[in-house]
Amino acid sequence: MRQRKSFGSDNHAGVHPAVLGAVVDANSGDALPYGADVWTEQATAGLREIFGAEDAFLVLNGSGANIFGLSLLLRRHEAVICAESAHINTDECGSSERLLGAKLLLVSAPDGKITPELIAEKLSGRGDDHRSQPGVVAITQSTEFGTCYTLAELQKIADFCHASDLRLYLDGARLANAAAGLDCSLAELAECADVLSFGGTKNGAMGAEALIVMRSGLAADAPYLRKQQTQLISKMRFVAAQFNALLHDDLWRANATHANAMARRLAEGAAAVDGVEIIHPVQANAVFARLHPRHIAALQRRWTFHVWDERQSVVRWMAAFDTTEADVDTFLASIRETAGTQS
Amino acid sequence: MRQRKSFGSDNHAGVHPAVLGAVVDANSGDALPYGADVWTEQATAGLREIFGAEDAFLVLNGSGANIFGLSLLLRRHEAVICAESAHINTDECGSSERLLGAKLLLVSAPDGKITPELIAEKLSGRGDDHRSQPGVVAITQSTEFGTCYTLAELQKIADFCHASDLRLYLDGARLANAAAGLDCSLAELAECADVLSFGGTKNGAMGAEALIVMRSGLAADAPYLRKQQTQLISKMRFVAAQFNALLHDDLWRANATHANAMARRLAEGAAAVDGVEIIHPVQANAVFARLHPRHIAALQRRWTFHVWDERQSVVRWMAAFDTTEADVDTFLASIRETAGTQS
Amino acid sequence: MRQRKSFGSDNHAGVHPAVLGAVVDANSGDALPYGADVWTEQATAGLREIFGAEDAFLVLNGSGANIFGLSLLLRRHEAVICAESAHINTDECGSSERLLGAKLLLVSAPDGKITPELIAEKLSGRGDDHRSQPGVVAITQSTEFGTCYTLAELQKIADFCHASDLRLYLDGARLANAAAGLDCSLAELAECADVLSFGGTKNGAMGAEALIVMRSGLAADAPYLRKQQTQLISKMRFVAAQFNALLHDDLWRANATHANAMARRLAEGAAAVDGVEIIHPVQANAVFARLHPRHIAALQRRWTFHVWDERQSVVRWMAAFDTTEADVDTFLASIRETAGTQS
Amino acid sequence: MRQRKSFGSDNHAGVHPAVLGAVVDANSGDALPYGADVWTEQATAGLREIFGAEDAFLVLNGSGANIFGLSLLLRRHEAVICAESAHINTDECGSSERLLGAKLLLVSAPDGKITPELIAEKLSGRGDDHRSQPGVVAITQSTEFGTCYTLAELQKIADFCHASDLRLYLDGARLANAAAGLDCSLAELAECADVLSFGGTKNGAMGAEALIVMRSGLAADAPYLRKQQTQLISKMRFVAAQFNALLHDDLWRANATHANAMARRLAEGAAAVDGVEIIHPVQANAVFARLHPRHIAALQRRWTFHVWDERQSVVRWMAAFDTTEADVDTFLASIRETAGTQS
């Protein structure tokens, strides 16, 4: 019998067969290490093209991409403005502070999306040498709450940043889901940013992320910083091969579109259940729902997912590239059964 | 026609078929991320056992392992005593200084092996608050010059360190080659150290290193520090699977023994050529040779390897798990031809 | 004519004559540098005694003391829980993040005083290696809002910290004002803390702060860390002499008692003026008042003080060791005149 | 009886009466803190003028000045080339590594003076992302060995640096002694550098150093970095007043000229003693001498000075602004007596 699909995270999934095939195929004799190989050349060329980017660098994980990207943008006395819910604040064990020495200036954004108004609130100490100086705004697309900035919203933030001498970093660990959700190109999403990450891992890769540099002049130190931050591996071709597979025939988009559709199917089904409230718009592959704590406990006995906020009784359910309609429907049946019988 | 084998580095090689097979096999549905999976459980249990270790942690590359390991051992005001040739000094773009804030106190060790006498020279500033305080000694086994510390030499260093309130870190990116070269167990090599790394990548893995903690009490902060240092990936099972393959039936030892044998074959063959001088004992899988600059240039037109020291006219040739006798012999023929015709 | 007294900060004041006299007297020929002099011996002995402390170290300013103190208490992956209003968060240009690599976990404390309940809220991520781990609680006494923790409140925080494996740091830049305000000893205030600072500068010194280590075992690295953090000067006797003057006959307490009394006189007088609202209890030497923005502007044309919160129309007035009753009364007359004529 | 003058260091001396007088005079009522006072305005204007500098910043000690200055010049992946004997390497407890994250690339310069040739040796890893990239050259003037770079030597280094995309930092803790020794202006000495420090403390101040920024564009972040690095104090006027006294009528030059002359007198006298060898040219205020270990021990029973190199049996004797001819002659008598009777 097939194991129950996890709704815990898109990183509970394995690797897409095409990605795994590309990894296997890359094992063909010797290659120059540290990215001086043809797979890496192809992957970075492909990324530069699809993003309309100045340069692209392969790295090993999302935290690594975030630290690397911010390090290209920050001066020593500068701080990063980001949402309280940002991955760099909540899920990287203080890497930004430890590895970059940067203060995070947190704004409260209930749906994970920050705005020019929220950014503006953090600029009051500008020019005062006692205050850490805001230098970079970091946003996540799609956000940690499964919402997406529209292109218009991104443009407003970018305009505000450029008018305010702020650089813009975009954490794109789930950028593919945003592109699929907004039905737009990666280049359109990236245009607002100075530097961004593009996640492969949650999209069906084994472990492959990219850092995309959009503005000329920002990439000069990048090779050194990637190495210094321990995000370079010798057999880089096996990372590059993963991206080559994802970029081929836009597999990344197919994977993201599917995951988003499964999340929507789950949200729609769950919303119809009494006692289940969907609390954020489902614009990517995550569903945030409020249930009675007893129902959460009951569901967790059979299914894998995160309680996001215990006090608020909110859970997160995520769909992946390999979540099937049957997976969703079986889960929905459990939800209906649980919430129905115990309310 | 098969491409010419690279003698540039053991990381030019691809992945051992058994390792690749294990990676492919690990792609079986969902798994809990960040190392909470059965592959990781198996790998870390295996490593703890083979090393007689307190704990083991999987990481992504050698630089990451070194930084991680040193971070378990260093206090804020402490420095690391190491050989000038140490990887942490020469090949990690200043990670020790940037990520750890640690000064390296360099000793000159022509064969890459440091001694109690060399360590003692760096202790003169002890107790003087103007001087960075030596806290850790870092050695590499096998060394960057392809030499090995004997078990007796390790013991002397360990004794000195323990008597001098110094902790001992061992960079084991090529520990397998040392174990094979010395015909001893990993546990015997590890015993001297407080913390060490164990390299999989250069031994036939795709990208897999381990940090081995030998003393109790040193591992408490390790999970946090690994995450903070961006050396944790979500789909950790694919790293763990590599170690499981290497540990199975001591594949790691077979790979290392073979690579060492190929290096010895190369060294013996080359030593017989007029104008080629082997300058370090070949105790692992590296051969350091001095040739006339013209011969180096001529060889490099057909073969891939590093000029280690241009001024001294010294090159490094490395054998890998997949270097064949035929590869070595073809290369030797080139060496003979080159050195013979142009001297 | 005497210049108008500043109510901007207690650091606008000059140096108490006895302190200046001690500095002048210390200029008597040669002395061993870096604190190996008799003045420093006397000062640190005096501080150890008055605080019942394990050890005491002289430093150059409040930010330096805070960074130094926290560095004795923090491990690499640990964060500091503090009030949003804490000096280490708002006024040190990100030193904690840059020099210590530490994340600050901010709690909202409208009167500047944090509580076990507020601390507890920040402990939810304990044991999760994705989250920066709370290791230290930092409080300020007297707080940035001129309030004081009572001894009972301190005890509750200390009990909570010790029960929760948290160390307690106390920023005592204005500890003298707290001791005077609470009519207790420095030792009673310090007892709760593992490490604390004791400010001389705002109490009438030229530039002299002390770091007080209350627990044995915490001071071992201190000499190195002070030097590394550039808080050691060669002619340390001139810093020590300042403390010797302040400790002599409890000059520190007389200075603080006087400043507190002047703040109270100002607060009481201002509270009687229509349109002036005193918004925090005046328990030390600071007065926080709400006035109409027009009145603030009018007063600032003649007097020096800070607008603390422009949106809330809140100002801060501070008294110093050398603020006279006449200074206060003249200022009060201005306040009455301004608020009276323009309301 | 007057205590025996210390020859241990120029920082064993007290404060020049004019400097102390200026400190006392600065205690005249209130002043805006953190350098927004007239004393600081005067001091920085004076420093800008005398150096022909873009900007000048007051700091608290030499280590602070060095870290601050280097922080204006270094990118994250860059290293500092300096002499093994440089204060930043040997006497700052690893501040460069800890606070800046910078690797020091050490060159061996027996007389403390580095050369373009020595710098060039450290450039071999340029462009290799595995190697920390040389970004700054740091020199000391006068050097830790009491020698001085001539203006021509400085120019050669500066030319080399500019041609090699290296910035030049000059540690001028004893720059006054160099200007006096070379009979040139501070501006002439500073011209070569991008940023330099100018030491007041060893020249007769209580504790006052300045950071001088020579190139436009380099000072933009300086106020923030000084604060972040804890080198700003609130009552800055008392630091500024010291510089105002030193700059008045070139007191700094008189002090340095005198100290240099006393060192020369000592060196000449000692050189005439059998068994005393002066091992470095005496171009500033330090004398390095080789004596028999027994003579060193005998002298140290009566006089204060440092054994610089125990193995080489080398001592350092320093003269200060307040060393008198009588002090020198008494010391010389001891030297003669010691070396004469025991050889």
JSON list of C-alpha atoms in Angstrom, two decimals, chain C residues 73-229:
[
{"chain": "C", "resi": 73, "resn": "LEU", "atom": "CA", "xyz": [27.05, 35.19, 28.26]},
{"chain": "C", "resi": 74, "resn": "LEU", "atom": "CA", "xyz": [26.16, 34.20, 24.71]},
{"chain": "C", "resi": 75, "resn": "ARG", "atom": "CA", "xyz": [26.88, 31.07, 22.74]},
{"chain": "C", "resi": 76, "resn": "ARG", "atom": "CA", "xyz": [27.09, 31.32, 18.94]},
{"chain": "C", "resi": 77, "resn": "HIS", "atom": "CA", "xyz": [23.56, 30.25, 18.19]},
{"chain": "C", "resi": 78, "resn": "GLU", "atom": "CA", "xyz": [21.91, 32.20, 20.92]},
{"chain": "C", "resi": 79, "resn": "ALA", "atom": "CA", "xyz": [19.67, 35.23, 20.89]},
{"chain": "C", "resi": 80, "resn": "VAL", "atom": "CA", "xyz": [19.02, 37.98, 23.41]},
{"chain": "C", "resi": 81, "resn": "ILE", "atom": "CA", "xyz": [15.52, 38.70, 24.65]},
{"chain": "C", "resi": 82, "resn": "CYS", "atom": "CA", "xyz": [15.09, 42.40, 25.36]},
{"chain": "C", "resi": 83, "resn": "ALA", "atom": "CA", "xyz": [12.59, 45.22, 25.22]},
{"chain": "C", "resi": 84, "resn": "GLU", "atom": "CA", "xyz": [12.02, 46.88, 21.88]},
{"chain": "C", "resi": 85, "resn": "SER", "atom": "CA", "xyz": [13.10, 50.11, 23.59]},
{"chain": "C", "resi": 86, "resn": "ALA", "atom": "CA", "xyz": [16.39, 48.65, 24.85]},
{"chain": "C", "resi": 87, "resn": "HIS", "atom": "CA", "xyz": [19.49, 50.71, 24.10]},
{"chain": "C", "resi": 88, "resn": "ILE", "atom": "CA", "xyz": [21.15, 47.64, 22.57]},
{"chain": "C", "resi": 89, "resn": "ASN", "atom": "CA", "xyz": [18.30, 47.53, 20.06]},
{"chain": "C", "resi": 90, "resn": "THR", "atom": "CA", "xyz": [17.73, 51.17, 19.26]},
{"chain": "C", "resi": 91, "resn": "ASP", "atom": "CA", "xyz": [20.92, 53.10, 19.91]},
{"chain": "C", "resi": 92, "resn": "GLU", "atom": "CA", "xyz": [23.99, 51.04, 19.17]},
{"chain": "C", "resi": 93, "resn": "CYS", "atom": "CA", "xyz": [23.86, 50.95, 15.37]},
{"chain": "C", "resi": 94, "resn": "GLY", "atom": "CA", "xyz": [23.46, 47.21, 15.30]},
{"chain": "C", "resi": 95, "resn": "SER", "atom": "CA", "xyz": [26.52, 46.36, 17.40]},
{"chain": "C", "resi": 96, "resn": "SER", "atom": "CA", "xyz": [24.90, 43.31, 18.93]},
{"chain": "C", "resi": 97, "resn": "GLU", "atom": "CA", "xyz": [24.26, 41.85, 15.51]},
{"chain": "C", "resi": 98, "resn": "ARG", "atom": "CA", "xyz": [27.54, 42.95, 13.94]},
{"chain": "C", "resi": 99, "resn": "LEU", "atom": "CA", "xyz": [30.04, 42.44, 16.76]},
{"chain": "C", "resi": 100, "resn": "LEU", "atom": "CA", "xyz": [28.34, 39.57, 18.54]},
{"chain": "C", "resi": 101, "resn": "GLY", "atom": "CA", "xyz": [26.39, 37.96, 15.70]},
{"chain": "C", "resi": 102, "resn": "ALA", "atom": "CA", "xyz": [23.41, 37.77, 18.03]},
{"chain": "C", "resi": 103, "resn": "LYS", "atom": "CA", "xyz": [19.77, 38.12, 17.14]},
{"chain": "C", "resi": 104, "resn": "LEU", "atom": "CA", "xyz": [17.67, 40.29, 19.41]},
{"chain": "C", "resi": 105, "resn": "LEU", "atom": "CA", "xyz": [14.23, 38.91, 20.19]},
{"chain": "C", "resi": 106, "resn": "LEU", "atom": "CA", "xyz": [12.16, 41.97, 20.95]},
{"chain": "C", "resi": 107, "resn": "VAL", "atom": "CA", "xyz": [9.28, 42.23, 23.36]},
{"chain": "C", "resi": 108, "resn": "SER", "atom": "CA", "xyz": [7.00, 45.20, 23.58]},
{"chain": "C", "resi": 109, "resn": "ALA", "atom": "CA", "xyz": [7.19, 46.80, 27.03]},
{"chain": "C", "resi": 110, "resn": "PRO", "atom": "CA", "xyz": [5.46, 50.18, 27.05]},
{"chain": "C", "resi": 111, "resn": "ASP", "atom": "CA", "xyz": [7.18, 51.30, 30.26]},
{"chain": "C", "resi": 112, "resn": "GLY", "atom": "CA", "xyz": [10.51, 49.70, 29.33]},
{"chain": "C", "resi": 113, "resn": "LYS", "atom": "CA", "xyz": [10.15, 46.90, 31.88]},
{"chain": "C", "resi": 114, "resn": "ILE", "atom": "CA", "xyz": [9.95, 43.33, 30.72]},
{"chain": "C", "resi": 115, "resn": "THR", "atom": "CA", "xyz": [8.32, 40.55, 32.67]},
{"chain": "C", "resi": 116, "resn": "PRO", "atom": "CA", "xyz": [8.56, 36.76, 32.93]},
{"chain": "C", "resi": 117, "resn": "GLU", "atom": "CA", "xyz": [5.38, 36.59, 30.84]},
{"chain": "C", "resi": 118, "resn": "LEU", "atom": "CA", "xyz": [6.94, 38.62, 28.04]},
{"chain": "C", "resi": 119, "resn": "ILE", "atom": "CA", "xyz": [10.10, 36.52, 28.20]},
{"chain": "C", "resi": 120, "resn": "ALA", "atom": "CA", "xyz": [8.09, 33.31, 28.11]},
{"chain": "C", "resi": 121, "resn": "GLU", "atom": "CA", "xyz": [6.50, 34.31, 24.81]},
{"chain": "C", "resi": 122, "resn": "LYS", "atom": "CA", "xyz": [9.90, 34.17, 23.16]},
{"chain": "C", "resi": 123, "resn": "LEU", "atom": "CA", "xyz": [10.72, 30.64, 24.26]},
{"chain": "C", "resi": 124, "resn": "SER", "atom": "CA", "xyz": [8.41, 28.79, 21.90]},
{"chain": "C", "resi": 125, "resn": "GLY", "atom": "CA", "xyz": [11.14, 27.83, 19.43]},
{"chain": "C", "resi": 126, "resn": "ARG", "atom": "CA", "xyz": [13.37, 26.21, 22.02]},
{"chain": "C", "resi": 127, "resn": "GLY", "atom": "CA", "xyz": [14.95, 23.02, 20.79]},
{"chain": "C", "resi": 128, "resn": "ASP", "atom": "CA", "xyz": [14.10, 23.67, 17.13]},
{"chain": "C", "resi": 129, "resn": "ASP", "atom": "CA", "xyz": [17.35, 23.97, 15.23]},
{"chain": "C", "resi": 130, "resn": "HIS", "atom": "CA", "xyz": [15.77, 26.34, 12.71]},
{"chain": "C", "resi": 131, "resn": "ARG", "atom": "CA", "xyz": [15.23, 28.94, 15.38]},
{"chain": "C", "resi": 132, "resn": "SER", "atom": "CA", "xyz": [17.74, 31.18, 17.05]},
{"chain": "C", "resi": 133, "resn": "GLN", "atom": "CA", "xyz": [17.82, 29.98, 20.64]},
{"chain": "C", "resi": 134, "resn": "PRO", "atom": "CA", "xyz": [17.12, 32.41, 23.47]},
{"chain": "C", "resi": 135, "resn": "GLY", "atom": "CA", "xyz": [20.12, 32.38, 25.78]},
{"chain": "C", "resi": 136, "resn": "VAL", "atom": "CA", "xyz": [20.19, 35.74, 27.52]},
{"chain": "C", "resi": 137, "resn": "VAL", "atom": "CA", "xyz": [17.63, 38.21, 28.82]},
{"chain": "C", "resi": 138, "resn": "ALA", "atom": "CA", "xyz": [18.79, 41.82, 28.83]},
{"chain": "C", "resi": 139, "resn": "ILE", "atom": "CA", "xyz": [17.09, 44.40, 30.98]},
{"chain": "C", "resi": 140, "resn": "THR", "atom": "CA", "xyz": [17.91, 48.05, 31.66]},
{"chain": "C", "resi": 141, "resn": "GLN", "atom": "CA", "xyz": [17.87, 49.58, 35.14]},
{"chain": "C", "resi": 142, "resn": "SER", "atom": "CA", "xyz": [16.76, 52.37, 35.34]},
{"chain": "C", "resi": 143, "resn": "THR", "atom": "CA", "xyz": [15.01, 51.81, 32.02]},
{"chain": "C", "resi": 144, "resn": "GLU", "atom": "CA", "xyz": [15.15, 53.92, 28.90]},
{"chain": "C", "resi": 145, "resn": "PHE", "atom": "CA", "xyz": [11.82, 55.41, 30.10]},
{"chain": "C", "resi": 146, "resn": "GLY", "atom": "CA", "xyz": [13.09, 56.45, 33.52]},
{"chain": "C", "resi": 147, "resn": "THR", "atom": "CA", "xyz": [11.24, 53.69, 35.30]},
{"chain": "C", "resi": 148, "resn": "CYS", "atom": "CA", "xyz": [12.80, 51.21, 37.72]},
{"chain": "C", "resi": 149, "resn": "TYR", "atom": "CA", "xyz": [12.34, 47.52, 38.29]},
{"chain": "C", "resi": 150, "resn": "THR", "atom": "CA", "xyz": [11.63, 46.96, 41.98]},
{"chain": "C", "resi": 151, "resn": "LEU", "atom": "CA", "xyz": [13.79, 44.44, 43.79]},
{"chain": "C", "resi": 152, "resn": "ALA", "atom": "CA", "xyz": [10.83, 42.09, 43.82]},
{"chain": "C", "resi": 153, "resn": "GLU", "atom": "CA", "xyz": [10.39, 42.45, 40.07]},
{"chain": "C", "resi": 154, "resn": "LEU", "atom": "CA", "xyz": [14.08, 41.78, 39.52]},
{"chain": "C", "resi": 155, "resn": "GLN", "atom": "CA", "xyz": [13.86, 38.70, 41.69]},
{"chain": "C", "resi": 156, "resn": "LYS", "atom": "CA", "xyz": [10.94, 37.35, 39.68]},
{"chain": "C", "resi": 157, "resn": "ILE", "atom": "CA", "xyz": [12.82, 37.84, 36.44]},
{"chain": "C", "resi": 158, "resn": "ALA", "atom": "CA", "xyz": [15.95, 36.24, 37.86]},
{"chain": "C", "resi": 159, "resn": "ASP", "atom": "CA", "xyz": [13.99, 33.28, 39.17]},
{"chain": "C", "resi": 160, "resn": "PHE", "atom": "CA", "xyz": [12.33, 32.83, 35.82]},
{"chain": "C", "resi": 161, "resn": "CYS", "atom": "CA", "xyz": [15.64, 33.05, 33.99]},
{"chain": "C", "resi": 162, "resn": "HIS", "atom": "CA", "xyz": [17.38, 30.57, 36.21]},
{"chain": "C", "resi": 163, "resn": "ALA", "atom": "CA", "xyz": [14.49, 28.16, 35.93]},
{"chain": "C", "resi": 164, "resn": "SER", "atom": "CA", "xyz": [14.55, 28.56, 32.16]},
{"chain": "C", "resi": 165, "resn": "ASP", "atom": "CA", "xyz": [18.26, 28.19, 31.48]},
{"chain": "C", "resi": 166, "resn": "LEU", "atom": "CA", "xyz": [18.54, 31.87, 30.58]},
{"chain": "C", "resi": 167, "resn": "ARG", "atom": "CA", "xyz": [21.33, 34.13, 31.74]},
{"chain": "C", "resi": 168, "resn": "LEU", "atom": "CA", "xyz": [20.49, 37.67, 32.83]},
{"chain": "C", "resi": 169, "resn": "TYR", "atom": "CA", "xyz": [22.32, 40.77, 31.68]},
{"chain": "C", "resi": 170, "resn": "LEU", "atom": "CA", "xyz": [21.56, 44.16, 33.18]},
{"chain": "C", "resi": 171, "resn": "ASP", "atom": "CA", "xyz": [22.38, 47.38, 31.34]},
{"chain": "C", "resi": 172, "resn": "GLY", "atom": "CA", "xyz": [23.19, 49.70, 34.21]},
{"chain": "C", "resi": 173, "resn": "ALA", "atom": "CA", "xyz": [24.17, 52.84, 32.35]},
{"chain": "C", "resi": 174, "resn": "ARG", "atom": "CA", "xyz": [21.94, 54.59, 34.91]},
{"chain": "C", "resi": 175, "resn": "LEU", "atom": "CA", "xyz": [22.13, 52.02, 37.68]},
{"chain": "C", "resi": 176, "resn": "ALA", "atom": "CA", "xyz": [23.09, 54.75, 40.17]},
{"chain": "C", "resi": 177, "resn": "ASN", "atom": "CA", "xyz": [19.79, 56.49, 39.51]},
{"chain": "C", "resi": 178, "resn": "ALA", "atom": "CA", "xyz": [17.95, 53.25, 40.13]},
{"chain": "C", "resi": 179, "resn": "ALA", "atom": "CA", "xyz": [19.78, 52.62, 43.40]},
{"chain": "C", "resi": 180, "resn": "ALA", "atom": "CA", "xyz": [18.99, 56.17, 44.50]},
{"chain": "C", "resi": 181, "resn": "GLY", "atom": "CA", "xyz": [15.38, 55.92, 43.31]},
{"chain": "C", "resi": 182, "resn": "LEU", "atom": "CA", "xyz": [14.78, 52.60, 45.03]},
{"chain": "C", "resi": 183, "resn": "ASP", "atom": "CA", "xyz": [16.88, 53.56, 48.05]},
{"chain": "C", "resi": 184, "resn": "CYS", "atom": "CA", "xyz": [18.78, 50.29, 47.90]},
{"chain": "C", "resi": 185, "resn": "SER", "atom": "CA", "xyz": [22.37, 49.19, 47.48]},
{"chain": "C", "resi": 186, "resn": "LEU", "atom": "CA", "xyz": [24.10, 48.44, 44.22]},
{"chain": "C", "resi": 187, "resn": "ALA", "atom": "CA", "xyz": [24.66, 44.92, 45.47]},
{"chain": "C", "resi": 188, "resn": "GLU", "atom": "CA", "xyz": [20.93, 44.42, 45.93]},
{"chain": "C", "resi": 189, "resn": "LEU", "atom": "CA", "xyz": [20.30, 45.56, 42.37]},
{"chain": "C", "resi": 190, "resn": "ALA", "atom": "CA", "xyz": [23.10, 43.45, 40.97]},
{"chain": "C", "resi": 191, "resn": "GLU", "atom": "CA", "xyz": [22.22, 40.24, 42.75]},
{"chain": "C", "resi": 192, "resn": "CYS", "atom": "CA", "xyz": [19.69, 39.24, 40.10]},
{"chain": "C", "resi": 193, "resn": "ALA", "atom": "CA", "xyz": [22.14, 39.50, 37.24]},
{"chain": "C", "resi": 194, "resn": "ASP", "atom": "CA", "xyz": [24.87, 37.27, 35.93]},
{"chain": "C", "resi": 195, "resn": "VAL", "atom": "CA", "xyz": [26.68, 40.23, 34.44]},
{"chain": "C", "resi": 196, "resn": "LEU", "atom": "CA", "xyz": [25.81, 43.91, 34.49]},
{"chain": "C", "resi": 197, "resn": "SER", "atom": "CA", "xyz": [27.21, 47.27, 33.56]},
{"chain": "C", "resi": 198, "resn": "PHE", "atom": "CA", "xyz": [27.60, 50.21, 35.93]},
{"chain": "C", "resi": 199, "resn": "GLY", "atom": "CA", "xyz": [27.63, 53.60, 34.30]},
{"chain": "C", "resi": 200, "resn": "GLY", "atom": "CA", "xyz": [29.85, 56.39, 35.45]},
{"chain": "C", "resi": 201, "resn": "THR", "atom": "CA", "xyz": [29.56, 58.77, 32.52]},
{"chain": "C", "resi": 202, "resn": "LYS", "atom": "CA", "xyz": [25.94, 59.84, 33.04]},
{"chain": "C", "resi": 203, "resn": "ASN", "atom": "CA", "xyz": [26.65, 60.10, 36.77]},
{"chain": "C", "resi": 204, "resn": "GLY", "atom": "CA", "xyz": [29.32, 62.78, 36.50]},
{"chain": "C", "resi": 205, "resn": "ALA", "atom": "CA", "xyz": [32.30, 61.01, 34.99]},
{"chain": "C", "resi": 206, "resn": "MET", "atom": "CA", "xyz": [34.10, 62.06, 31.84]},
{"chain": "C", "resi": 207, "resn": "GLY", "atom": "CA", "xyz": [33.89, 58.66, 30.20]},
{"chain": "C", "resi": 208, "resn": "ALA", "atom": "CA", "xyz": [34.00, 55.62, 32.45]},
{"chain": "C", "resi": 209, "resn": "GLU", "atom": "CA", "xyz": [31.86, 52.52, 32.64]},
{"chain": "C", "resi": 210, "resn": "ALA", "atom": "CA", "xyz": [32.36, 49.26, 34.43]},
{"chain": "C", "resi": 211, "resn": "LEU", "atom": "CA", "xyz": [31.42, 45.71, 33.69]},
{"chain": "C", "resi": 212, "resn": "ILE", "atom": "CA", "xyz": [30.52, 43.76, 36.79]},
{"chain": "C", "resi": 213, "resn": "VAL", "atom": "CA", "xyz": [30.66, 39.96, 36.73]},
{"chain": "C", "resi": 214, "resn": "MET", "atom": "CA", "xyz": [28.52, 38.42, 39.48]},
{"chain": "C", "resi": 215, "resn": "ARG", "atom": "CA", "xyz": [28.97, 34.71, 38.87]},
{"chain": "C", "resi": 216, "resn": "SER", "atom": "CA", "xyz": [32.18, 32.79, 39.16]},
{"chain": "C", "resi": 217, "resn": "GLY", "atom": "CA", "xyz": [33.40, 31.21, 35.97]},
{"chain": "C", "resi": 218, "resn": "LEU", "atom": "CA", "xyz": [32.07, 33.97, 33.75]},
{"chain": "C", "resi": 219, "resn": "ALA", "atom": "CA", "xyz": [35.11, 36.24, 33.90]},
{"chain": "C", "resi": 220, "resn": "ALA", "atom": "CA", "xyz": [37.76, 33.91, 32.51]},
{"chain": "C", "resi": 221, "resn": "ASP", "atom": "CA", "xyz": [37.62, 35.22, 28.94]},
{"chain": "C", "resi": 222, "resn": "ALA", "atom": "CA", "xyz": [36.85, 38.79, 29.91]},
{"chain": "C", "resi": 223, "resn": "PRO", "atom": "CA", "xyz": [40.33, 40.35, 29.62]},
{"chain": "C", "resi": 224, "resn": "TYR", "atom": "CA", "xyz": [40.73, 38.98, 26.09]},
{"chain": "C", "resi": 225, "resn": "LEU", "atom": "CA", "xyz": [37.26, 39.96, 24.97]},
{"chain": "C", "resi": 226, "resn": "ARG", "atom": "CA", "xyz": [37.62, 43.50, 26.31]},
{"chain": "C", "resi": 227, "resn": "LYS", "atom": "CA", "xyz": [40.83, 43.93, 24.36]},
{"chain": "C", "resi": 228, "resn": "GLN", "atom": "CA", "xyz": [39.45, 42.28, 21.24]},
{"chain": "C", "resi": 229, "resn": "GLN", "atom": "CA", "xyz": [36.43, 44.53, 21.37]}
]
